[in-house]
Every structure is written in structure tokens, then in C-alpha cells.
Amino acid sequence: MRQPFPPAWLTANGHCAVTDFNSELQQRLDALREQSLFRELRRVDSPQSSRIQIGGKTFLNFSSNDYLGLANDSILKEAAIRAIEKFGVGAGTSRLICGSLAPFHELEEALADFKQTEAALSFSTGYATAIGTICALLGKDDIIVLDKLVHASIVDAAKLSGAKIRVFAHNDLNDLEKILKWATEKKSESKILIVTESIFSMDGDAAPLREIVGLKNKFAAWLMVDEAHATGIFGKNGRGLMDEFGVAKQIEIQMGTLGKALGASGGYICGSRALIDLLINKARSFIFSTAPIPAAAAAAMAAIQFVQSNNGEKRRELLQQRLGELNLKFKIQNLKFQSAITPIILGNEAKAVNAAIKLREQNIFVPAIRYPTVARGKARLRITLTAAHSENDISDLARAFKALDS
Ligand SMILES: *Cc1c(COP(=O)(O)O)cnc(C)c1O
């Protein structure tokens, strides 16, 4: 006689617990759907570029952070392939055991040279960089002061460090000064770390870095600046916004990612030799994690050389040209600062999701950014331009947006 499947012993044993678990999760997912906050993965069947293929259709892509069009560039691909041929794929273990393969050292020398700091350390991601660095530097007796809009990696790091967290209103120097005054009066032996981004990831605006450096000097605080959306784009040779503002030398902790304008993968800290040696000894996300594949480091290193070359400058000029066209077409005026990120703030989550769907119907891919990436009620379409877009692409984008209104 055939046994029923699943057999009775299996369904009797544990079936209930698993069913309860799943129905609890279904309820949570339904709640997300009701608030237009449900997210799902979309499989992309092409490399990252100004066009991507999803479900057999080609979309004009305005959603990636590959600002210089390097993610699928032959210079990076060849560097990665060479590294795979020489060093294989996996690093085998963490950097401190025996995974510290030559490409990581070459990358870190190139990073320090690029950012003009004594030393640099690479991490597997920008997220791991924030976690490892902030937790290595601060403990429960210290105070961390964050701009309201800093990235989730920094917020999570601040929580995990156990330090007292204070948040200042976005780019609000008066608020920052008030908090610093409170912090210095509170406990003289506490370390105070201010953390901000140079270009904000979901708003595209710039931090007043000169003034923030002035305040951190006045109150003897430390400053960490995340250049995730500025490295490769601003400053001499794409060094970043702190270079453009002439304050790089005064910033203790320079953070960034290798996965955006640099087109590869990983994160980094640039700073003094002492900072880097401390991180090698104390940053747990660095110590207790297998080193990334060496090919990622080799690709990032090729990107760092590229952004400093004439061809890098040309890509930056192309990006600026496209941004100028976008401003004209979208009648964007009086921008205080031009970055590659243009948010179209719609507020309501469902409205943002519906607008993104309507754009996709026209083969235009622009992501709807919602809570928890931005505050509730601040949902938006986030347009990112890259040097790989053409003038025609910008016209198509503008046309698709016009069709939304009609
Ligand atoms: C993307 C991002 C990170 C995280 O970097 P990954 O390399 O993607 O992990 C950190 N900070 C900011 C501001 C970012 O936008």
C-alpha cells in the first residue's frame, strides 16, 4: 500500500509550530502590503548599465549608483579576471588568518594614495565598514552625534556600539552645536564622535562640511564622514567632497564604499596609520569575516586608477552634462548642490509605488523609496543619473514623467 505523503508522523510532529510560525509571518507581511511597504526582489538578467533586462523586457535604468558607468566596464572586468586567474576565487579565510592576499594590500595602498591619507583599510561592504569602525572606536561611556538622515549602516553601528546616541536635525548646525555643548558639559572623559554623509543618499544634498569641521574643532570632537555618494565624483580627481571643500586633512575618519561610483564591491576607511592599525585589531566585522574575493579588490583598484585619469574626468563631465539636461527638462532650479541623485518627493507611499509602476509600464525603471529607507510620509522616486546615460535617455525619462500627470 502507498504511504500518504507527507507521512502522518511528520505532520503530527512539529507541523503545528511551523504552521503557526508561518501564519505569524504572513500577518506581518500583510501589514507591510497594506501600508504599501512590501518589497520584493526583481531578477535582472543583464549586467548593470543604463539599460537592464527584467522579465524579458529592457528598461531604461535610473536606479543604480553606478554613477560613472564602471560596473560593467572592460577595464574593471579585465582586472577582476586577471585577479581570478592569479589568485583564484575565494580568499579562504579572514584577513588576519591567511586571507590577506596581495590585491587587498594593493587596493589599500591605492586608496590611501587616492585619498591622501597615511593608510586605508578595506572591508567586505560599506555596511560592514560602518559597523566595524564605529564599534571599534566607541563604547558605552561615549557619545555619538548623527545627522538625522545618515544611512542605516551608521544608525545600526551607533546602536551596536552602546554609545549614547544624539541626533541633530538634517544639516542643522545650530542643533549640532547645541548637542555638542550638552555633550562636552556632560562628561569630560567621554569621546564624542560626529557622523555625517558628504552627499546624502536619498536626498542628494551636501553636508556643510567646513562648518561641521569648525564645530568639531571647537568642541574637540571626532568626525567621521561617509563619502558613499561623493567618492569618484567630487573633488580633484574624484577624491570626494571633503577634498572639494578643502577639509579632508581635518577629518579623522573617512569612510566610503567601493560599490557605487567605483563600480566594484566593498567598503573602506582612510585615515591615520594609528586608526587603521586600531581597526585591524578591533573592528569585529573585519576580524571575524572571510576576506572578500580578491577579484573585487582588483576591480576596485582598477576603478580608483580610472577615476584619477583623464578618462575618469571625461566621465565626470558626461555626468555633469546629463545632470544639466535633467535640470532643464524637470525645471529644477536654485539647487544648492548638484549631485547625481534627484529625489522627486511624493509623500504618500502608495502614490510613490503607483508612479514607479506607471513608469515601468513605459519601460523606465525608477525606484520608489519608502520607509524605512526614508521617513514615513516622505516616499519618493529617486532618480540617479550615470555617465552611461545619453541625452536621449534623459528626454525619454522626462517624457515618461509627463505622461504620469496626464
Ligand atoms: C550604500 C551606502 C552604504 C553601504 O555601502 P555598501 O557597500 O553598499 O554596503 C553606506 N553608507 C551610505 C551613505 C550608502 O549610501
GROMACS .gro file of C-alpha atoms and ligand atoms in nm:
model
  421
    1MET     CA    1   0.000   0.000   0.000
    2ARG     CA    2   0.125   0.351  -0.078
    3GLN     CA    3   0.213   0.566   0.221
    4PRO     CA    4   0.036   0.902   0.234
    5PHE     CA    5   0.270   1.195   0.180
    6PRO     CA    6   0.368   1.367   0.391
    7PRO     CA    7   0.362   1.072   0.632
    8ALA     CA    8   0.148   1.110   0.941
    9TRP     CA    9   0.443   1.114   1.182
   10LEU     CA   10   0.590   1.418   1.005
   11THR     CA   11   0.274   1.625   1.005
   12ALA     CA   12   0.198   1.536   1.364
   13ASN     CA   13   0.547   1.620   1.479
   14GLY     CA   14   0.613   1.992   1.464
   15HIS     CA   15   0.360   2.066   1.192
   16CYS     CA   16   0.168   2.295   1.424
   17ALA     CA   17   0.466   2.500   1.536
   18VAL     CA   18   0.583   2.559   1.181
   19THR     CA   19   0.233   2.649   1.065
   20ASP     CA   20   0.195   2.897   1.350
   21PHE     CA   21   0.531   3.047   1.269
   22ASN     CA   22   0.444   3.093   0.903
   23SER     CA   23   0.100   3.236   0.969
   24GLU     CA   24   0.252   3.486   1.212
   25LEU     CA   25   0.496   3.593   0.939
   26GLN     CA   26   0.213   3.611   0.683
   27GLN     CA   27   0.032   3.854   0.911
   28ARG     CA   28   0.341   4.071   0.928
   29LEU     CA   29   0.380   4.062   0.550
   30ASP     CA   30   0.012   4.153   0.504
   31ALA     CA   31   0.063   4.452   0.730
   32LEU     CA   32   0.351   4.566   0.510
   33ARG     CA   33   0.136   4.524   0.197
   34GLU     CA   34  -0.147   4.727   0.349
   35GLN     CA   35   0.095   5.016   0.408
   36SER     CA   36   0.247   4.991   0.057
   37LEU     CA   37   0.573   4.896   0.228
   38PHE     CA   38   0.607   4.542   0.091
   39ARG     CA   39   0.926   4.489  -0.106
   40GLU     CA   40   1.027   4.216  -0.345
   41LEU     CA   41   1.330   4.123  -0.546
   42ARG     CA   42   1.327   4.170  -0.920
   43ARG     CA   43   1.555   3.939  -1.109
   44VAL     CA   44   1.779   4.127  -1.351
   45ASP     CA   45   1.910   3.922  -1.643
   46SER     CA   46   2.170   4.167  -1.769
   47PRO     CA   47   2.477   4.346  -1.637
   48GLN     CA   48   2.428   4.671  -1.451
   49SER     CA   49   2.414   4.959  -1.701
   50SER     CA   50   2.190   5.234  -1.834
   51ARG     CA   51   1.968   4.951  -1.963
   52ILE     CA   52   1.867   4.647  -1.766
   53GLN     CA   53   1.662   4.342  -1.855
   54ILE     CA   54   1.383   4.231  -1.627
   55GLY     CA   55   1.132   3.961  -1.720
   56GLY     CA   56   1.238   3.963  -2.084
   57LYS     CA   57   1.186   4.340  -2.115
   58THR     CA   58   1.452   4.608  -2.146
   59PHE     CA   59   1.423   4.907  -1.915
   60LEU     CA   60   1.600   5.239  -1.915
   61ASN     CA   61   1.761   5.226  -1.574
   62PHE     CA   62   1.760   5.530  -1.344
   63SER     CA   63   1.808   5.338  -1.023
   64SER     CA   64   2.170   5.233  -0.987
   65ASN     CA   65   2.453   5.406  -0.802
   66ASP     CA   66   2.697   5.314  -1.076
   67TYR     CA   67   2.745   5.687  -1.137
   68LEU     CA   68   3.040   5.662  -1.373
   69GLY     CA   69   2.917   5.356  -1.563
   70LEU     CA   70   3.208   5.144  -1.434
   71ALA     CA   71   3.026   4.834  -1.304
   72ASN     CA   72   3.032   4.669  -1.646
   73ASP     CA   73   3.339   4.846  -1.787
   74SER     CA   74   3.601   4.631  -1.958
   75ILE     CA   75   3.881   4.789  -1.751
   76LEU     CA   76   3.726   4.658  -1.429
   77LYS     CA   77   3.623   4.326  -1.579
   78GLU     CA   78   3.973   4.257  -1.709
   79ALA     CA   79   4.127   4.348  -1.373
   80ALA     CA   80   3.889   4.108  -1.198
   81ILE     CA   81   3.957   3.828  -1.448
   82ARG     CA   82   4.334   3.871  -1.412
   83ALA     CA   83   4.299   3.853  -1.034
   84ILE     CA   84   4.088   3.539  -1.056
   85GLU     CA   85   4.347   3.377  -1.279
   86LYS     CA   86   4.627   3.468  -1.041
   87PHE     CA   87   4.457   3.433  -0.702
   88GLY     CA   88   4.155   3.213  -0.763
   89VAL     CA   89   3.809   3.297  -0.637
   90GLY     CA   90   3.772   3.263  -0.261
   91ALA     CA   91   4.012   3.421  -0.012
   92GLY     CA   92   3.974   3.112   0.205
   93THR     CA   93   3.969   3.283   0.542
   94SER     CA   94   3.974   3.616   0.718
   95ARG     CA   95   4.248   3.870   0.651
   96LEU     CA   96   4.412   3.808   0.991
   97ILE     CA   97   4.440   3.433   0.945
   98CYS     CA   98   4.588   3.389   0.596
   99GLY     CA   99   4.339   3.563   0.367
  100SER     CA  100   4.534   3.888   0.333
  101LEU     CA  101   4.604   3.835  -0.035
  102ALA     CA  102   4.814   4.082  -0.231
  103PRO     CA  103   4.521   4.252  -0.414
  104PHE     CA  104   4.384   4.383  -0.080
  105HIS     CA  105   4.720   4.539   0.004
  106GLU     CA  106   4.749   4.693  -0.340
  107LEU     CA  107   4.394   4.829  -0.314
  108GLU     CA  108   4.463   4.980   0.028
  109GLU     CA  109   4.782   5.149  -0.091
  110ALA     CA  110   4.591   5.288  -0.390
  111LEU     CA  111   4.309   5.409  -0.162
  112ALA     CA  112   4.547   5.587   0.078
  113ASP     CA  113   4.726   5.745  -0.217
  114PHE     CA  114   4.394   5.850  -0.378
  115LYS     CA  115   4.256   6.000  -0.057
  116GLN     CA  116   4.598   6.132   0.051
  117THR     CA  117   4.588   5.969   0.392
  118GLU     CA  118   4.857   5.770   0.574
  119ALA     CA  119   4.671   5.443   0.540
  120ALA     CA  120   4.350   5.269   0.439
  121LEU     CA  121   4.161   4.951   0.522
  122SER     CA  122   3.908   4.774   0.301
  123PHE     CA  123   3.605   4.583   0.430
  124SER     CA  124   3.366   4.342   0.261
  125THR     CA  125   3.091   4.607   0.232
  126GLY     CA  126   3.023   4.967   0.327
  127TYR     CA  127   2.774   4.834   0.580
  128ALA     CA  128   3.042   4.622   0.748
  129THR     CA  129   3.274   4.924   0.740
  130ALA     CA  130   3.037   5.140   0.943
  131ILE     CA  131   2.962   4.862   1.193
  132GLY     CA  132   3.325   4.763   1.243
  133THR     CA  133   3.464   5.114   1.265
  134ILE     CA  134   3.212   5.281   1.496
  135CYS     CA  135   3.206   4.985   1.734
  136ALA     CA  136   3.587   4.977   1.741
  137LEU     CA  137   3.607   5.343   1.837
  138LEU     CA  138   3.321   5.392   2.083
  139GLY     CA  139   3.181   5.224   2.391
  140LYS     CA  140   2.900   5.285   2.637
  141ASP     CA  141   3.067   5.584   2.802
  142ASP     CA  142   3.093   5.771   2.474
  143ILE     CA  143   2.855   5.989   2.275
  144ILE     CA  144   2.776   5.959   1.903
  145VAL     CA  145   2.610   6.250   1.726
  146LEU     CA  146   2.434   6.169   1.398
  147ASP     CA  147   2.273   6.374   1.126
  148LYS     CA  148   1.904   6.277   1.115
  149LEU     CA  149   1.942   6.138   0.761
  150VAL     CA  150   2.254   5.921   0.792
  151HIS     CA  151   2.246   5.577   0.633
  152ALA     CA  152   2.106   5.273   0.815
  153SER     CA  153   2.456   5.121   0.844
  154ILE     CA  154   2.561   5.413   1.063
  155VAL     CA  155   2.245   5.405   1.272
  156ASP     CA  156   2.287   5.030   1.329
  157ALA     CA  157   2.655   5.078   1.415
  158ALA     CA  158   2.570   5.352   1.664
  159LYS     CA  159   2.317   5.125   1.837
  160LEU     CA  160   2.553   4.830   1.845
  161SER     CA  161   2.839   5.039   1.989
  162GLY     CA  162   2.636   5.106   2.304
  163ALA     CA  163   2.732   5.475   2.295
  164LYS     CA  164   2.475   5.738   2.384
  165ILE     CA  165   2.309   5.845   2.057
  166ARG     CA  166   2.209   6.204   1.984
  167VAL     CA  167   2.056   6.309   1.651
  168PHE     CA  168   2.072   6.660   1.504
  169ALA     CA  169   1.821   6.791   1.250
  170HIS     CA  170   1.945   6.736   0.897
  171ASN     CA  171   2.237   6.971   0.817
  172ASP     CA  172   2.130   7.195   1.109
  173LEU     CA  173   2.447   7.350   1.254
  174ASN     CA  174   2.267   7.520   1.543
  175ASP     CA  175   2.117   7.193   1.652
  176LEU     CA  176   2.454   7.019   1.618
  177GLU     CA  177   2.622   7.290   1.826
  178LYS     CA  178   2.358   7.259   2.098
  179ILE     CA  179   2.416   6.886   2.123
  180LEU     CA  180   2.795   6.926   2.126
  181LYS     CA  181   2.766   7.182   2.406
  182TRP     CA  182   2.548   6.942   2.607
  183ALA     CA  183   2.789   6.654   2.537
  184THR     CA  184   3.102   6.839   2.646
  185GLU     CA  185   2.939   6.968   2.964
  186LYS     CA  186   2.807   6.626   3.049
  187LYS     CA  187   3.117   6.419   3.082
  188SER     CA  188   3.463   6.544   3.004
  189GLU     CA  189   3.613   6.198   2.970
  190SER     CA  190   3.363   6.077   2.704
  191LYS     CA  191   3.470   6.068   2.344
  192ILE     CA  192   3.231   6.247   2.112
  193LEU     CA  193   3.202   6.128   1.752
  194ILE     CA  194   3.005   6.323   1.492
  195VAL     CA  195   2.897   6.121   1.186
  196THR     CA  196   2.755   6.260   0.866
  197GLU     CA  197   2.744   6.180   0.496
  198SER     CA  198   2.900   6.419   0.247
  199ILE     CA  199   2.628   6.365  -0.015
  200PHE     CA  200   2.307   6.226   0.134
  201SER     CA  201   2.196   5.904  -0.028
  202MET     CA  202   1.823   5.964  -0.058
  203ASP     CA  203   1.816   6.346  -0.086
  204GLY     CA  204   2.128   6.413  -0.291
  205ASP     CA  205   2.216   6.726  -0.095
  206ALA     CA  206   2.554   6.807   0.059
  207ALA     CA  207   2.658   6.845   0.422
  208PRO     CA  208   2.814   7.179   0.525
  209LEU     CA  209   3.146   7.006   0.590
  210ARG     CA  210   3.352   7.321   0.655
  211GLU     CA  211   3.117   7.437   0.927
  212ILE     CA  212   3.091   7.089   1.077
  213VAL     CA  213   3.472   7.069   1.089
  214GLY     CA  214   3.471   7.410   1.262
  215LEU     CA  215   3.232   7.279   1.527
  216LYS     CA  216   3.416   6.954   1.583
  217ASN     CA  217   3.737   7.153   1.638
  218LYS     CA  218   3.563   7.392   1.876
  219PHE     CA  219   3.429   7.107   2.089
  220ALA     CA  220   3.727   6.871   2.045
  221ALA     CA  221   3.503   6.602   1.894
  222TRP     CA  222   3.599   6.344   1.631
  223LEU     CA  223   3.442   6.348   1.285
  224MET     CA  224   3.355   6.060   1.053
  225VAL     CA  225   3.229   6.140   0.704
  226ASP     CA  226   3.072   5.882   0.473
  227GLU     CA  227   3.157   5.966   0.112
  228ALA     CA  228   2.948   5.682  -0.037
  229HIS     CA  229   2.786   5.909  -0.296
  230ALA     CA  230   3.074   6.152  -0.350
  231THR     CA  231   3.386   5.940  -0.400
  232GLY     CA  232   3.477   5.930  -0.768
  233ILE     CA  233   3.256   6.228  -0.846
  234PHE     CA  234   3.360   6.537  -0.648
  235GLY     CA  235   3.696   6.693  -0.563
  236LYS     CA  236   4.023   6.679  -0.751
  237ASN     CA  237   4.047   6.352  -0.943
  238GLY     CA  238   3.722   6.239  -0.781
  239ARG     CA  239   3.872   6.232  -0.432
  240GLY     CA  240   3.543   6.331  -0.274
  241LEU     CA  241   3.354   6.625  -0.132
  242MET     CA  242   3.588   6.678   0.164
  243ASP     CA  243   3.862   6.745  -0.088
  244GLU     CA  244   3.638   6.978  -0.286
  245PHE     CA  245   3.561   7.170   0.034
  246GLY     CA  246   3.929   7.169   0.135
  247VAL     CA  247   3.874   6.997   0.471
  248ALA     CA  248   3.990   6.638   0.406
  249LYS     CA  249   4.303   6.674   0.623
  250GLN     CA  250   4.092   6.769   0.924
  251ILE     CA  251   3.857   6.473   0.914
  252GLU     CA  252   3.970   6.186   1.135
  253ILE     CA  253   3.769   5.906   0.974
  254GLN     CA  254   3.698   5.899   0.601
  255MET     CA  255   3.454   5.628   0.500
  256GLY     CA  256   3.319   5.515   0.166
  257THR     CA  257   3.205   5.226  -0.048
  258LEU     CA  258   3.371   5.062  -0.346
  259GLY     CA  259   3.030   4.957  -0.478
  260LYS     CA  260   2.887   5.283  -0.614
  261ALA     CA  261   3.082   5.520  -0.842
  262LEU     CA  262   3.377   5.280  -0.818
  263GLY     CA  263   3.167   5.007  -0.976
  264ALA     CA  264   3.303   4.716  -0.770
  265SER     CA  265   3.220   4.592  -0.420
  266GLY     CA  266   3.341   4.654  -0.066
  267GLY     CA  267   3.388   4.943   0.174
  268TYR     CA  268   3.684   5.138   0.307
  269ILE     CA  269   3.821   5.362   0.578
  270CYS     CA  270   4.101   5.608   0.504
  271GLY     CA  271   4.288   5.786   0.782
  272SER     CA  272   4.596   5.779   1.001
  273ARG     CA  273   4.817   5.472   1.043
  274ALA     CA  274   4.706   5.457   1.407
  275LEU     CA  275   4.338   5.449   1.306
  276ILE     CA  276   4.394   5.170   1.055
  277ASP     CA  277   4.606   4.964   1.299
  278LEU     CA  278   4.336   5.003   1.562
  279LEU     CA  279   4.068   4.885   1.317
  280ILE     CA  280   4.276   4.582   1.218
  281ASN     CA  281   4.287   4.494   1.589
  282LYS     CA  282   3.937   4.594   1.698
  283ALA     CA  283   3.691   4.607   1.406
  284ARG     CA  284   3.494   4.287   1.453
  285SER     CA  285   3.325   4.294   1.110
  286PHE     CA  286   3.678   4.294   0.965
  287ILE     CA  287   3.831   4.039   1.200
  288PHE     CA  288   3.556   3.778   1.213
  289SER     CA  289   3.464   3.761   0.846
  290THR     CA  290   3.617   3.588   0.545
  291ALA     CA  291   3.802   3.832   0.322
  292PRO     CA  292   3.609   3.931   0.007
  293ILE     CA  293   3.710   3.769  -0.319
  294PRO     CA  294   4.042   3.921  -0.427
  295ALA     CA  295   3.894   3.993  -0.772
  296ALA     CA  296   3.665   4.251  -0.607
  297ALA     CA  297   3.970   4.431  -0.468
  298ALA     CA  298   4.146   4.418  -0.805
  299ALA     CA  299   3.840   4.564  -0.981
  300ALA     CA  300   3.811   4.840  -0.720
  301MET     CA  301   4.178   4.921  -0.759
  302ALA     CA  302   4.136   4.950  -1.137
  303ALA     CA  303   3.843   5.185  -1.074
  304ILE     CA  304   4.049   5.403  -0.840
  305GLN     CA  305   4.315   5.439  -1.108
  306PHE     CA  306   4.049   5.507  -1.370
  307VAL     CA  307   3.871   5.784  -1.179
  308GLN     CA  308   4.202   5.968  -1.137
  309SER     CA  309   4.280   5.953  -1.510
  310ASN     CA  310   4.172   6.181  -1.795
  311ASN     CA  311   3.908   5.925  -1.887
  312GLY     CA  312   3.772   5.948  -1.533
  313GLU     CA  313   3.749   6.326  -1.572
  314LYS     CA  314   3.564   6.276  -1.901
  315ARG     CA  315   3.307   6.051  -1.731
  316ARG     CA  316   3.253   6.315  -1.462
  317GLU     CA  317   3.199   6.576  -1.734
  318LEU     CA  318   2.947   6.350  -1.909
  319LEU     CA  319   2.760   6.300  -1.582
  320GLN     CA  320   2.750   6.678  -1.524
  321GLN     CA  321   2.619   6.730  -1.877
  322ARG     CA  322   2.337   6.481  -1.823
  323LEU     CA  323   2.252   6.642  -1.490
  324GLY     CA  324   2.230   6.980  -1.659
  325GLU     CA  325   1.987   6.834  -1.913
  326LEU     CA  326   1.780   6.676  -1.635
  327ASN     CA  327   1.755   7.009  -1.452
  328LEU     CA  328   1.637   7.180  -1.769
  329LYS     CA  329   1.380   6.914  -1.854
  330PHE     CA  330   1.249   6.887  -1.499
  331LYS     CA  331   1.272   7.264  -1.440
  332ILE     CA  332   1.487   7.210  -1.133
  333GLN     CA  333   1.619   7.547  -1.021
  334ASN     CA  334   1.822   7.701  -0.743
  335LEU     CA  335   1.984   7.373  -0.644
  336LYS     CA  336   2.228   7.445  -0.364
  337PHE     CA  337   2.432   7.149  -0.470
  338GLN     CA  338   2.428   6.924  -0.774
  339SER     CA  339   2.476   6.555  -0.709
  340ALA     CA  340   2.381   6.255  -0.922
  341ILE     CA  341   2.076   6.190  -0.701
  342THR     CA  342   1.747   6.367  -0.771
  343PRO     CA  343   1.457   6.284  -0.538
  344ILE     CA  344   1.102   6.354  -0.657
  345ILE     CA  345   0.924   6.357  -0.322
  346LEU     CA  346   0.562   6.237  -0.340
  347GLY     CA  347   0.500   6.179   0.030
  348ASN     CA  348   0.241   5.906   0.030
  349GLU     CA  349   0.384   5.553  -0.002
  350ALA     CA  350   0.111   5.419  -0.233
  351LYS     CA  351   0.150   5.721  -0.459
  352ALA     CA  352   0.522   5.658  -0.497
  353VAL     CA  353   0.469   5.288  -0.567
  354ASN     CA  354   0.199   5.362  -0.826
  355ALA     CA  355   0.415   5.620  -1.001
  356ALA     CA  356   0.701   5.369  -1.021
  357ILE     CA  357   0.462   5.112  -1.171
  358LYS     CA  358   0.339   5.363  -1.431
  359LEU     CA  359   0.699   5.444  -1.524
  360ARG     CA  360   0.778   5.075  -1.561
  361GLU     CA  361   0.484   5.042  -1.798
  362GLN     CA  362   0.679   5.287  -2.015
  363ASN     CA  363   0.997   5.079  -1.977
  364ILE     CA  364   1.154   5.329  -1.738
  365PHE     CA  365   1.298   5.196  -1.414
  366VAL     CA  366   1.295   5.444  -1.124
  367PRO     CA  367   1.268   5.304  -0.772
  368ALA     CA  368   1.002   5.407  -0.521
  369ILE     CA  369   1.193   5.472  -0.199
  370ARG     CA  370   0.986   5.425   0.115
  371TYR     CA  371   1.006   5.376   0.489
  372PRO     CA  372   1.233   5.258   0.648
  373THR     CA  373   1.484   5.390   0.392
  374VAL     CA  374   1.324   5.734   0.435
  375ALA     CA  375   1.078   5.860   0.698
  376ARG     CA  376   0.710   5.762   0.675
  377GLY     CA  377   0.520   6.006   0.457
  378LYS     CA  378   0.840   6.106   0.274
  379ALA     CA  379   0.818   5.844   0.000
  380ARG     CA  380   0.981   5.941  -0.325
  381LEU     CA  381   1.101   5.845  -0.666
  382ARG     CA  382   1.478   5.852  -0.662
  383ILE     CA  383   1.633   5.927  -0.999
  384THR     CA  384   2.002   5.856  -1.033
  385LEU     CA  385   2.190   5.951  -1.345
  386THR     CA  386   2.513   5.798  -1.464
  387ALA     CA  387   2.776   5.885  -1.721
  388ALA     CA  388   2.642   5.591  -1.925
  389HIS     CA  389   2.312   5.769  -1.997
  390SER     CA  390   2.265   5.958  -2.323
  391GLU     CA  391   2.086   6.285  -2.386
  392ASN     CA  392   1.807   6.081  -2.547
  393ASP     CA  393   1.769   5.878  -2.229
  394ILE     CA  394   1.704   6.197  -2.033
  395SER     CA  395   1.442   6.304  -2.290
  396ASP     CA  396   1.272   5.965  -2.259
  397LEU     CA  397   1.270   5.997  -1.881
  398ALA     CA  398   1.115   6.343  -1.898
  399ARG     CA  399   0.852   6.223  -2.145
  400ALA     CA  400   0.759   5.932  -1.920
  401PHE     CA  401   0.719   6.167  -1.621
  402LYS     CA  402   0.496   6.400  -1.827
  403ALA     CA  403   0.273   6.103  -1.906
  404LEU     CA  404   0.227   6.047  -1.531
  405ASP     CA  405   0.050   6.379  -1.497
  406SER     CA  406  -0.193   6.320  -1.781
  407LIG     C1  407   2.531   5.230   0.016
  407LIG     C2  408   2.572   5.302   0.137
  407LIG     C3  409   2.645   5.241   0.238
  407LIG     C4  410   2.671   5.092   0.237
  407LIG     O1  411   2.769   5.059   0.145
  407LIG     P1  412   2.765   4.913   0.080
  407LIG     O2  413   2.898   4.898   0.019
  407LIG     O3  414   2.652   4.914  -0.018
  407LIG     O4  415   2.740   4.817   0.193
  407LIG     C5  416   2.690   5.317   0.343
  407LIG     N1  417   2.662   5.448   0.352
  407LIG     C6  418   2.587   5.510   0.258
  407LIG     C7  419   2.559   5.655   0.272
  407LIG     C8  420   2.540   5.440   0.149
  407LIG     O5  421   2.465   5.501   0.058
   0.00000   0.00000   0.00000
